[in-house]
Amino acid sequence: MTTELTPTTDPRRTLASQAAGIDRTRPIAAAQYLDFTALPATTTDAGDTWTTRGQNAVVHHVAARRPGTVADTTFSSETVLILTDTAAAADVTWEGASTALAGHGVAVLPPGAVRIDNTGTADLTLLVRSDEPGWAGRASNAAAFAEPSPRVAPAEPWPAPPGPERVRFYRAEDHPLEQGRFGRIFRSRSFMVNLLAAHDGPRPADTLSPHHHDDFEQYSLATHGHYTHHIRTPWVTDRNHWREDEHVGVGSPSLTVIPPPTVHTSEADGPGENRLIDIFCPPRADFSAKPGWVRNAEDFPA
């Protein structure tokens, strides 16, 4: 399904601003454009992998082309596994209990001993908190976050889900796109993932949606096609920190980390299917406040 957004139909136009106590004199972090098609990969038995990060999250992407292990470790915090297409599949063993996942969707894995084995032929993306021991230093762009930005709010975990801990999987096809809702949004205690509508061919130039976030990063994961990210850095009082507008093209798979409070919009410009997945850490309060936008709100309370 392709849903074109315009200035009058974009559901985000109804969101309330959350600006509060932002020191607009502080430098603004640079965006990170991480095109995996041009970055060195680490080859594993499951396929080529790339590990990148923002301030609050590590994104571990696997070009999963053969059976193999994606992760086998113990996490002190919750993680999220994104199955990026209908051909994706994985066996997840959490604390000894095995769950088979298949299809495009989002799986939330509780803290504990986790083993993830690829069983499909489409990419997988593992989301890990950046304070998880041993993960942030693996990122190819770790140096960019040696000094945390004071403009990014900390990733305080949201409430735990009710009832016993277990692996929860949300398949995209069970949550069809609907007019008036922005994509398909799923929340956990640490992450928010939005499976956006695909664009068939280039996005019309008169339907772009430039906007900004007051104090949180956006991680835009391109899984299909090609995108140009348009990013404008607002001026601060110190001209030494001003930047020219950026119009950077990335292929897929790729990750673009968009810092606050840059003005940004992403333009699909590939000839076929173009698809983005937006990721936030912690979850967005404004999206969560919109009735019906978060598809698994009953599982993960705000």
PDB file of C-alpha atoms in Angstrom:
ATOM      1  CA  MET A   1       0.000   0.000   0.000  1.00  0.00           C
ATOM      2  CA  THR A   2       1.280   3.469  -0.886  1.00  0.00           C
ATOM      3  CA  THR A   3      -0.007   6.456   1.051  1.00  0.00           C
ATOM      4  CA  GLU A   4       1.148   9.873  -0.122  1.00  0.00           C
ATOM      5  CA  LEU A   5       1.425  12.466   2.641  1.00  0.00           C
ATOM      6  CA  THR A   6       0.770  16.120   1.898  1.00  0.00           C
ATOM      7  CA  PRO A   7       0.878  19.153   4.186  1.00  0.00           C
ATOM      8  CA  THR A   8      -2.868  18.728   4.766  1.00  0.00           C
ATOM      9  CA  THR A   9      -3.063  14.921   5.080  1.00  0.00           C
ATOM     10  CA  ASP A  10       0.040  14.200   7.181  1.00  0.00           C
ATOM     11  CA  PRO A  11      -1.342  12.959  10.558  1.00  0.00           C
ATOM     12  CA  ARG A  12       1.677  14.455  12.361  1.00  0.00           C
ATOM     13  CA  ARG A  13       0.289  17.962  11.818  1.00  0.00           C
ATOM     14  CA  THR A  14      -1.937  17.430  14.890  1.00  0.00           C
ATOM     15  CA  LEU A  15       0.918  16.656  17.274  1.00  0.00           C
ATOM     16  CA  ALA A  16       1.553  19.057  20.119  1.00  0.00           C
ATOM     17  CA  SER A  17       4.976  20.612  20.589  1.00  0.00           C
ATOM     18  CA  GLN A  18       6.939  19.324  23.558  1.00  0.00           C
ATOM     19  CA  ALA A  19       9.516  22.117  23.717  1.00  0.00           C
ATOM     20  CA  ALA A  20      10.522  22.713  27.308  1.00  0.00           C
ATOM     21  CA  GLY A  21      13.739  24.105  28.731  1.00  0.00           C
ATOM     22  CA  ILE A  22      15.808  23.602  25.562  1.00  0.00           C
ATOM     23  CA  ASP A  23      19.079  25.564  25.657  1.00  0.00           C
ATOM     24  CA  ARG A  24      19.186  26.817  22.093  1.00  0.00           C
ATOM     25  CA  THR A  25      22.747  28.104  22.464  1.00  0.00           C
ATOM     26  CA  ARG A  26      24.230  24.599  22.662  1.00  0.00           C
ATOM     27  CA  PRO A  27      25.799  23.063  19.530  1.00  0.00           C
ATOM     28  CA  ILE A  28      23.611  20.737  17.485  1.00  0.00           C
ATOM     29  CA  ALA A  29      24.968  17.294  16.662  1.00  0.00           C
ATOM     30  CA  ALA A  30      25.693  16.345  13.075  1.00  0.00           C
ATOM     31  CA  ALA A  31      23.487  13.844  11.288  1.00  0.00           C
ATOM     32  CA  GLN A  32      24.920  10.388  10.630  1.00  0.00           C
ATOM     33  CA  TYR A  33      24.447   8.955   7.134  1.00  0.00           C
ATOM     34  CA  LEU A  34      25.378   5.269   7.278  1.00  0.00           C
ATOM     35  CA  ASP A  35      24.882   3.631   3.898  1.00  0.00           C
ATOM     36  CA  PHE A  36      25.606  -0.044   4.435  1.00  0.00           C
ATOM     37  CA  THR A  37      26.056  -0.541   0.698  1.00  0.00           C
ATOM     38  CA  ALA A  38      29.227   1.576   0.981  1.00  0.00           C
ATOM     39  CA  LEU A  39      30.455   0.571   4.477  1.00  0.00           C
ATOM     40  CA  PRO A  40      32.671  -2.428   5.291  1.00  0.00           C
ATOM     41  CA  ALA A  41      30.675  -5.372   6.617  1.00  0.00           C
ATOM     42  CA  THR A  42      31.483  -8.017   9.181  1.00  0.00           C
ATOM     43  CA  THR A  43      30.780 -11.446   7.735  1.00  0.00           C
ATOM     44  CA  THR A  44      29.077 -13.957  10.025  1.00  0.00           C
ATOM     45  CA  ASP A  45      27.499 -17.344   9.448  1.00  0.00           C
ATOM     46  CA  ALA A  46      24.098 -15.620   9.077  1.00  0.00           C
ATOM     47  CA  GLY A  47      25.301 -13.017   6.552  1.00  0.00           C
ATOM     48  CA  ASP A  48      27.001  -9.622   6.382  1.00  0.00           C
ATOM     49  CA  THR A  49      26.413  -7.363   9.394  1.00  0.00           C
ATOM     50  CA  TRP A  50      26.814  -3.677  10.222  1.00  0.00           C
ATOM     51  CA  THR A  51      26.695  -2.172  13.715  1.00  0.00           C
ATOM     52  CA  THR A  52      25.979   1.557  14.056  1.00  0.00           C
ATOM     53  CA  ARG A  53      24.569   3.784  16.758  1.00  0.00           C
ATOM     54  CA  GLY A  54      22.915   6.988  17.859  1.00  0.00           C
ATOM     55  CA  GLN A  55      23.119   8.464  21.341  1.00  0.00           C
ATOM     56  CA  ASN A  56      20.571   6.147  22.954  1.00  0.00           C
ATOM     57  CA  ALA A  57      20.513   3.051  20.747  1.00  0.00           C
ATOM     58  CA  VAL A  58      22.706   0.626  18.833  1.00  0.00           C
ATOM     59  CA  VAL A  59      21.378  -0.693  15.510  1.00  0.00           C
ATOM     60  CA  HIS A  60      22.784  -4.078  14.444  1.00  0.00           C
ATOM     61  CA  HIS A  61      21.718  -4.895  10.883  1.00  0.00           C
ATOM     62  CA  VAL A  62      22.067  -8.334   9.308  1.00  0.00           C
ATOM     63  CA  ALA A  63      21.815  -9.060   5.600  1.00  0.00           C
ATOM     64  CA  ALA A  64      20.361 -12.454   6.495  1.00  0.00           C
ATOM     65  CA  ARG A  65      20.877 -14.726   3.507  1.00  0.00           C
ATOM     66  CA  ARG A  66      21.560 -18.128   5.097  1.00  0.00           C
ATOM     67  CA  PRO A  67      20.831 -20.018   8.315  1.00  0.00           C
ATOM     68  CA  GLY A  68      23.047 -18.826  11.128  1.00  0.00           C
ATOM     69  CA  THR A  69      23.244 -17.172  14.527  1.00  0.00           C
ATOM     70  CA  VAL A  70      22.552 -13.454  14.788  1.00  0.00           C
ATOM     71  CA  ALA A  71      23.098 -13.151  18.559  1.00  0.00           C
ATOM     72  CA  ASP A  72      23.685 -15.520  21.451  1.00  0.00           C
ATOM     73  CA  THR A  73      24.146 -13.603  24.685  1.00  0.00           C
ATOM     74  CA  THR A  74      22.492 -12.293  27.832  1.00  0.00           C
ATOM     75  CA  PHE A  75      21.005  -8.811  27.701  1.00  0.00           C
ATOM     76  CA  SER A  76      20.495  -6.732  30.832  1.00  0.00           C
ATOM     77  CA  SER A  77      17.804  -4.695  29.064  1.00  0.00           C
ATOM     78  CA  GLU A  78      15.046  -5.284  26.562  1.00  0.00           C
ATOM     79  CA  THR A  79      15.906  -5.617  22.858  1.00  0.00           C
ATOM     80  CA  VAL A  80      13.815  -5.416  19.689  1.00  0.00           C
ATOM     81  CA  LEU A  81      14.162  -7.510  16.535  1.00  0.00           C
ATOM     82  CA  ILE A  82      12.773  -6.117  13.276  1.00  0.00           C
ATOM     83  CA  LEU A  83      11.980  -8.534  10.458  1.00  0.00           C
ATOM     84  CA  THR A  84      12.242  -6.211   7.494  1.00  0.00           C
ATOM     85  CA  ASP A  85      10.265  -8.107   4.848  1.00  0.00           C
ATOM     86  CA  THR A  86       7.794 -10.932   4.342  1.00  0.00           C
ATOM     87  CA  ALA A  87      10.659 -13.345   3.539  1.00  0.00           C
ATOM     88  CA  ALA A  88      12.267 -12.767   6.935  1.00  0.00           C
ATOM     89  CA  ALA A  89      12.170 -15.470   9.612  1.00  0.00           C
ATOM     90  CA  ALA A  90      14.001 -16.241  12.835  1.00  0.00           C
ATOM     91  CA  ASP A  91      13.987 -18.638  15.761  1.00  0.00           C
ATOM     92  CA  VAL A  92      14.275 -16.744  19.044  1.00  0.00           C
ATOM     93  CA  THR A  93      15.154 -18.616  22.212  1.00  0.00           C
ATOM     94  CA  TRP A  94      14.595 -16.562  25.359  1.00  0.00           C
ATOM     95  CA  GLU A  95      15.434 -18.100  28.726  1.00  0.00           C
ATOM     96  CA  GLY A  96      15.183 -21.569  27.155  1.00  0.00           C
ATOM     97  CA  ALA A  97      11.785 -21.057  25.475  1.00  0.00           C
ATOM     98  CA  SER A  98      11.828 -21.045  21.666  1.00  0.00           C
ATOM     99  CA  THR A  99       9.585 -18.894  19.454  1.00  0.00           C
ATOM    100  CA  ALA A 100       9.446 -19.092  15.648  1.00  0.00           C
ATOM    101  CA  LEU A 101       8.943 -15.731  13.919  1.00  0.00           C
ATOM    102  CA  ALA A 102       8.069 -15.265  10.251  1.00  0.00           C
ATOM    103  CA  GLY A 103       7.066 -12.317   8.099  1.00  0.00           C
ATOM    104  CA  HIS A 104       7.494  -8.553   8.196  1.00  0.00           C
ATOM    105  CA  GLY A 105       7.100  -7.371  11.784  1.00  0.00           C
ATOM    106  CA  VAL A 106       8.511  -6.367  15.152  1.00  0.00           C
ATOM    107  CA  ALA A 107       9.479  -8.673  18.033  1.00  0.00           C
ATOM    108  CA  VAL A 108      10.098  -7.438  21.578  1.00  0.00           C
ATOM    109  CA  LEU A 109      12.556  -9.565  23.564  1.00  0.00           C
ATOM    110  CA  PRO A 110      12.669  -9.190  27.368  1.00  0.00           C
ATOM    111  CA  PRO A 111      15.951  -8.911  29.276  1.00  0.00           C
ATOM    112  CA  GLY A 112      17.689 -12.228  29.790  1.00  0.00           C
ATOM    113  CA  ALA A 113      19.487 -14.976  27.883  1.00  0.00           C
ATOM    114  CA  VAL A 114      18.660 -14.631  24.170  1.00  0.00           C
ATOM    115  CA  ARG A 115      19.663 -16.594  21.093  1.00  0.00           C
ATOM    116  CA  ILE A 116      18.525 -15.422  17.659  1.00  0.00           C
ATOM    117  CA  ASP A 117      18.965 -17.717  14.651  1.00  0.00           C
ATOM    118  CA  ASN A 118      18.140 -16.599  11.142  1.00  0.00           C
ATOM    119  CA  THR A 119      15.881 -18.988   9.239  1.00  0.00           C
ATOM    120  CA  GLY A 120      14.716 -16.722   6.392  1.00  0.00           C
ATOM    121  CA  THR A 121      16.096 -14.814   3.431  1.00  0.00           C
ATOM    122  CA  ALA A 122      15.356 -11.160   4.280  1.00  0.00           C
ATOM    123  CA  ASP A 123      17.250  -8.718   6.482  1.00  0.00           C
ATOM    124  CA  LEU A 124      16.966  -8.595  10.268  1.00  0.00           C
ATOM    125  CA  THR A 125      17.680  -5.588  12.488  1.00  0.00           C
ATOM    126  CA  LEU A 126      18.430  -5.878  16.204  1.00  0.00           C
ATOM    127  CA  LEU A 127      17.900  -2.796  18.406  1.00  0.00           C
ATOM    128  CA  VAL A 128      19.948  -2.599  21.603  1.00  0.00           C
ATOM    129  CA  ARG A 129      20.137   0.186  24.157  1.00  0.00           C
ATOM    130  CA  SER A 130      23.467   2.032  23.948  1.00  0.00           C
ATOM    131  CA  ASP A 131      24.042   1.495  27.685  1.00  0.00           C
ATOM    132  CA  GLU A 132      23.958  -2.293  27.199  1.00  0.00           C
ATOM    133  CA  PRO A 133      27.483  -3.435  28.176  1.00  0.00           C
ATOM    134  CA  GLY A 134      29.731  -4.231  25.235  1.00  0.00           C
ATOM    135  CA  TRP A 135      27.527  -2.942  22.419  1.00  0.00           C
ATOM    136  CA  ALA A 136      28.132   0.788  21.896  1.00  0.00           C
ATOM    137  CA  GLY A 137      31.851   0.286  21.245  1.00  0.00           C
ATOM    138  CA  ARG A 138      31.118  -2.068  18.338  1.00  0.00           C
ATOM    139  CA  ALA A 139      29.512   0.695  16.288  1.00  0.00           C
ATOM    140  CA  SER A 140      31.432   1.871  13.241  1.00  0.00           C
ATOM    141  CA  ASN A 141      30.464   5.460  14.124  1.00  0.00           C
ATOM    142  CA  ALA A 142      31.139   5.171  17.873  1.00  0.00           C
ATOM    143  CA  ALA A 143      33.522   8.143  17.826  1.00  0.00           C
ATOM    144  CA  ALA A 144      30.664  10.484  16.875  1.00  0.00           C
ATOM    145  CA  PHE A 145      29.065   9.815  20.277  1.00  0.00           C
ATOM    146  CA  ALA A 146      32.150   9.919  22.493  1.00  0.00           C
ATOM    147  CA  GLU A 147      30.654  13.109  23.948  1.00  0.00           C
ATOM    148  CA  PRO A 148      26.870  12.863  24.414  1.00  0.00           C
ATOM    149  CA  SER A 149      24.758  15.699  23.078  1.00  0.00           C
ATOM    150  CA  PRO A 150      23.015  17.727  25.806  1.00  0.00           C
ATOM    151  CA  ARG A 151      20.100  18.214  23.402  1.00  0.00           C
ATOM    152  CA  VAL A 152      19.091  14.529  23.428  1.00  0.00           C
ATOM    153  CA  ALA A 153      16.867  13.454  26.317  1.00  0.00           C
ATOM    154  CA  PRO A 154      18.019  10.338  28.199  1.00  0.00           C
ATOM    155  CA  ALA A 155      16.383   6.997  27.414  1.00  0.00           C
ATOM    156  CA  GLU A 156      14.505   6.351  30.633  1.00  0.00           C
ATOM    157  CA  PRO A 157      12.626   3.034  30.312  1.00  0.00           C
ATOM    158  CA  TRP A 158       8.843   3.129  30.176  1.00  0.00           C
ATOM    159  CA  PRO A 159       6.675   0.769  32.283  1.00  0.00           C
ATOM    160  CA  ALA A 160       7.152  -2.973  31.926  1.00  0.00           C
ATOM    161  CA  PRO A 161       4.399  -4.981  30.230  1.00  0.00           C
ATOM    162  CA  PRO A 162       1.758  -6.537  32.474  1.00  0.00           C
ATOM    163  CA  GLY A 163       1.941 -10.237  33.226  1.00  0.00           C
ATOM    164  CA  PRO A 164       4.806 -12.676  32.738  1.00  0.00           C
ATOM    165  CA  GLU A 165       7.734 -11.730  30.552  1.00  0.00           C
ATOM    166  CA  ARG A 166       7.709 -13.355  27.098  1.00  0.00           C
ATOM    167  CA  VAL A 167       8.657 -12.738  23.498  1.00  0.00           C
ATOM    168  CA  ARG A 168       5.967 -10.696  21.743  1.00  0.00           C
ATOM    169  CA  PHE A 169       5.757 -10.560  17.939  1.00  0.00           C
ATOM    170  CA  TYR A 170       3.651  -8.103  15.943  1.00  0.00           C
ATOM    171  CA  ARG A 171       3.244  -9.009  12.254  1.00  0.00           C
ATOM    172  CA  ALA A 172       2.686  -6.078   9.921  1.00  0.00           C
ATOM    173  CA  GLU A 173      -0.050  -7.821   7.943  1.00  0.00           C
ATOM    174  CA  ASP A 174      -2.124  -8.119  11.125  1.00  0.00           C
ATOM    175  CA  HIS A 175      -2.076  -4.310  11.449  1.00  0.00           C
ATOM    176  CA  PRO A 176      -3.056  -2.834   8.069  1.00  0.00           C
ATOM    177  CA  LEU A 177      -2.375   0.779   7.242  1.00  0.00           C
ATOM    178  CA  GLU A 178      -5.339   3.071   7.955  1.00  0.00           C
ATOM    179  CA  GLN A 179      -6.210   6.601   6.938  1.00  0.00           C
ATOM    180  CA  GLY A 180      -5.613   9.021   9.817  1.00  0.00           C
ATOM    181  CA  ARG A 181      -2.942   6.847  11.455  1.00  0.00           C
ATOM    182  CA  PHE A 182       0.725   7.455  10.768  1.00  0.00           C
ATOM    183  CA  GLY A 183       2.224   4.136   9.649  1.00  0.00           C
ATOM    184  CA  ARG A 184       2.118   1.121  11.966  1.00  0.00           C
ATOM    185  CA  ILE A 185       3.601   2.031  15.336  1.00  0.00           C
ATOM    186  CA  PHE A 186       4.716  -0.495  17.955  1.00  0.00           C
ATOM    187  CA  ARG A 187       6.063   0.422  21.376  1.00  0.00           C
ATOM    188  CA  SER A 188       8.154  -1.339  24.006  1.00  0.00           C
ATOM    189  CA  ARG A 189       9.597  -0.102  27.261  1.00  0.00           C
ATOM    190  CA  SER A 190      12.703   1.245  25.465  1.00  0.00           C
ATOM    191  CA  PHE A 191      11.902   1.564  21.762  1.00  0.00           C
ATOM    192  CA  MET A 192       9.275   2.712  19.318  1.00  0.00           C
ATOM    193  CA  VAL A 193       9.239   1.316  15.762  1.00  0.00           C
ATOM    194  CA  ASN A 194       7.105   2.676  12.933  1.00  0.00           C
ATOM    195  CA  LEU A 195       6.680   0.440   9.882  1.00  0.00           C
ATOM    196  CA  LEU A 196       5.918   3.120   7.317  1.00  0.00           C
ATOM    197  CA  ALA A 197       3.989   2.791   4.078  1.00  0.00           C
ATOM    198  CA  ALA A 198       6.048   1.996   0.996  1.00  0.00           C
ATOM    199  CA  HIS A 199       6.443   4.506  -1.821  1.00  0.00           C
ATOM    200  CA  ASP A 200       6.128   3.123  -5.341  1.00  0.00           C
ATOM    201  CA  GLY A 201       8.650   5.166  -7.251  1.00  0.00           C
ATOM    202  CA  PRO A 202       9.773   8.685  -6.355  1.00  0.00           C
ATOM    203  CA  ARG A 203       7.813  10.702  -3.820  1.00  0.00           C
ATOM    204  CA  PRO A 204       6.219  13.765  -5.430  1.00  0.00           C
ATOM    205  CA  ALA A 205       8.306  16.848  -4.702  1.00  0.00           C
ATOM    206  CA  ASP A 206       5.265  18.820  -3.545  1.00  0.00           C
ATOM    207  CA  THR A 207       4.350  16.315  -0.778  1.00  0.00           C
ATOM    208  CA  LEU A 208       7.441  16.535   1.453  1.00  0.00           C
ATOM    209  CA  SER A 209       6.950  17.022   5.192  1.00  0.00           C
ATOM    210  CA  PRO A 210       9.791  19.000   6.802  1.00  0.00           C
ATOM    211  CA  HIS A 211       9.533  18.987  10.601  1.00  0.00           C
ATOM    212  CA  HIS A 212      11.744  18.838  13.696  1.00  0.00           C
ATOM    213  CA  HIS A 213      11.938  17.112  17.074  1.00  0.00           C
ATOM    214  CA  ASP A 214      12.672  19.096  20.213  1.00  0.00           C
ATOM    215  CA  ASP A 215      14.802  16.628  22.158  1.00  0.00           C
ATOM    216  CA  PHE A 216      14.939  13.153  20.606  1.00  0.00           C
ATOM    217  CA  GLU A 217      16.755  11.404  17.789  1.00  0.00           C
ATOM    218  CA  GLN A 218      15.131   9.699  14.828  1.00  0.00           C
ATOM    219  CA  TYR A 219      16.742   6.625  13.307  1.00  0.00           C
ATOM    220  CA  SER A 220      15.548   6.177   9.716  1.00  0.00           C
ATOM    221  CA  LEU A 221      16.290   2.665   8.450  1.00  0.00           C
ATOM    222  CA  ALA A 222      15.960   2.361   4.670  1.00  0.00           C
ATOM    223  CA  THR A 223      15.235  -1.273   3.828  1.00  0.00           C
ATOM    224  CA  HIS A 224      14.207  -0.946   0.167  1.00  0.00           C
ATOM    225  CA  GLY A 225      14.993   1.522  -2.584  1.00  0.00           C
ATOM    226  CA  HIS A 226      16.783   4.860  -2.372  1.00  0.00           C
ATOM    227  CA  TYR A 227      16.199   8.023  -0.316  1.00  0.00           C
ATOM    228  CA  THR A 228      17.508  11.557  -0.140  1.00  0.00           C
ATOM    229  CA  HIS A 229      17.481  12.948   3.396  1.00  0.00           C
ATOM    230  CA  HIS A 230      17.091  16.722   3.497  1.00  0.00           C
ATOM    231  CA  ILE A 231      18.374  18.126   6.801  1.00  0.00           C
ATOM    232  CA  ARG A 232      18.667  21.754   7.910  1.00  0.00           C
ATOM    233  CA  THR A 233      20.552  22.652  11.094  1.00  0.00           C
ATOM    234  CA  PRO A 234      19.067  25.717  12.851  1.00  0.00           C
ATOM    235  CA  TRP A 235      21.446  28.515  13.645  1.00  0.00           C
ATOM    236  CA  VAL A 236      22.762  28.826  17.184  1.00  0.00           C
ATOM    237  CA  THR A 237      24.401  31.916  18.639  1.00  0.00           C
ATOM    238  CA  ASP A 238      27.899  30.678  17.750  1.00  0.00           C
ATOM    239  CA  ARG A 239      28.357  30.888  13.965  1.00  0.00           C
ATOM    240  CA  ASN A 240      31.221  28.382  14.185  1.00  0.00           C
ATOM    241  CA  HIS A 241      28.547  25.693  14.661  1.00  0.00           C
ATOM    242  CA  TRP A 242      26.409  26.625  11.663  1.00  0.00           C
ATOM    243  CA  ARG A 243      26.057  24.110   8.819  1.00  0.00           C
ATOM    244  CA  GLU A 244      24.947  24.280   5.223  1.00  0.00           C
ATOM    245  CA  ASP A 245      21.716  22.481   4.358  1.00  0.00           C
ATOM    246  CA  GLU A 246      22.339  18.808   3.578  1.00  0.00           C
ATOM    247  CA  HIS A 247      20.726  16.746   0.823  1.00  0.00           C
ATOM    248  CA  VAL A 248      22.298  13.309   1.144  1.00  0.00           C
ATOM    249  CA  GLY A 249      21.305  10.269  -0.867  1.00  0.00           C
ATOM    250  CA  VAL A 250      21.471   6.782   0.649  1.00  0.00           C
ATOM    251  CA  GLY A 251      20.694   3.353  -0.695  1.00  0.00           C
ATOM    252  CA  SER A 252      19.332   0.365   1.156  1.00  0.00           C
ATOM    253  CA  PRO A 253      20.018  -0.978   3.609  1.00  0.00           C
ATOM    254  CA  SER A 254      21.129   2.174   5.378  1.00  0.00           C
ATOM    255  CA  LEU A 255      20.618   4.032   8.640  1.00  0.00           C
ATOM    256  CA  THR A 256      20.377   7.803   9.044  1.00  0.00           C
ATOM    257  CA  VAL A 257      20.547   9.208  12.578  1.00  0.00           C
ATOM    258  CA  ILE A 258      18.729  12.557  12.663  1.00  0.00           C
ATOM    259  CA  PRO A 259      19.553  14.694  15.734  1.00  0.00           C
ATOM    260  CA  PRO A 260      17.291  17.254  17.398  1.00  0.00           C
ATOM    261  CA  PRO A 261      16.287  19.936  16.589  1.00  0.00           C
ATOM    262  CA  THR A 262      17.258  19.689  12.916  1.00  0.00           C
ATOM    263  CA  VAL A 263      14.528  20.263  10.350  1.00  0.00           C
ATOM    264  CA  HIS A 264      14.285  17.157   8.190  1.00  0.00           C
ATOM    265  CA  THR A 265      12.304  15.237   5.625  1.00  0.00           C
ATOM    266  CA  SER A 266      13.062  12.068   3.683  1.00  0.00           C
ATOM    267  CA  GLU A 267      12.373  11.870  -0.038  1.00  0.00           C
ATOM    268  CA  ALA A 268      11.918   8.460  -1.662  1.00  0.00           C
ATOM    269  CA  ASP A 269      13.531   8.722  -5.085  1.00  0.00           C
ATOM    270  CA  GLY A 270      14.225   5.157  -6.203  1.00  0.00           C
ATOM    271  CA  PRO A 271      12.476   3.822  -9.333  1.00  0.00           C
ATOM    272  CA  GLY A 272      10.730   0.883  -7.617  1.00  0.00           C
ATOM    273  CA  GLU A 273       9.676   0.128  -4.051  1.00  0.00           C
ATOM    274  CA  ASN A 274      11.066   2.507  -1.421  1.00  0.00           C
ATOM    275  CA  ARG A 275      10.517   1.705   2.234  1.00  0.00           C
ATOM    276  CA  LEU A 276      11.615   3.293   5.527  1.00  0.00           C
ATOM    277  CA  ILE A 277      11.323   2.148   9.124  1.00  0.00           C
ATOM    278  CA  ASP A 278      11.520   4.897  11.757  1.00  0.00           C
ATOM    279  CA  ILE A 279      12.999   4.028  15.162  1.00  0.00           C
ATOM    280  CA  PHE A 280      13.001   6.026  18.405  1.00  0.00           C
ATOM    281  CA  CYS A 281      14.617   5.425  21.797  1.00  0.00           C
ATOM    282  CA  PRO A 282      12.868   5.996  24.179  1.00  0.00           C
ATOM    283  CA  PRO A 283       9.293   5.823  22.791  1.00  0.00           C
ATOM    284  CA  ARG A 284       7.700   9.063  21.639  1.00  0.00           C
ATOM    285  CA  ALA A 285       5.198  10.597  24.049  1.00  0.00           C
ATOM    286  CA  ASP A 286       3.429  12.546  21.294  1.00  0.00           C
ATOM    287  CA  PHE A 287       2.763   9.485  19.147  1.00  0.00           C
ATOM    288  CA  SER A 288       1.701   7.579  22.260  1.00  0.00           C
ATOM    289  CA  ALA A 289      -0.844  10.264  23.152  1.00  0.00           C
ATOM    290  CA  LYS A 290      -2.703   9.854  19.840  1.00  0.00           C
ATOM    291  CA  PRO A 291      -5.602   7.406  20.296  1.00  0.00           C
ATOM    292  CA  GLY A 292      -5.118   4.268  18.243  1.00  0.00           C
ATOM    293  CA  TRP A 293      -1.713   5.157  16.819  1.00  0.00           C
ATOM    294  CA  VAL A 294       0.271   2.651  18.915  1.00  0.00           C
ATOM    295  CA  ARG A 295      -0.953  -0.776  17.827  1.00  0.00           C
ATOM    296  CA  ASN A 296       0.292  -2.681  20.899  1.00  0.00           C
ATOM    297  CA  ALA A 297      -0.501  -0.067  23.547  1.00  0.00           C
ATOM    298  CA  GLU A 298      -2.289  -2.654  25.721  1.00  0.00           C
ATOM    299  CA  ASP A 299       0.873  -4.742  25.946  1.00  0.00           C
ATOM    300  CA  PHE A 300       3.197  -1.851  26.781  1.00  0.00           C
ATOM    301  CA  PRO A 301       1.527   0.867  28.852  1.00  0.00           C
ATOM    302  CA  ALA A 302       2.551   4.486  28.497  1.00  0.00           C
TER     303      ALA A 302
END
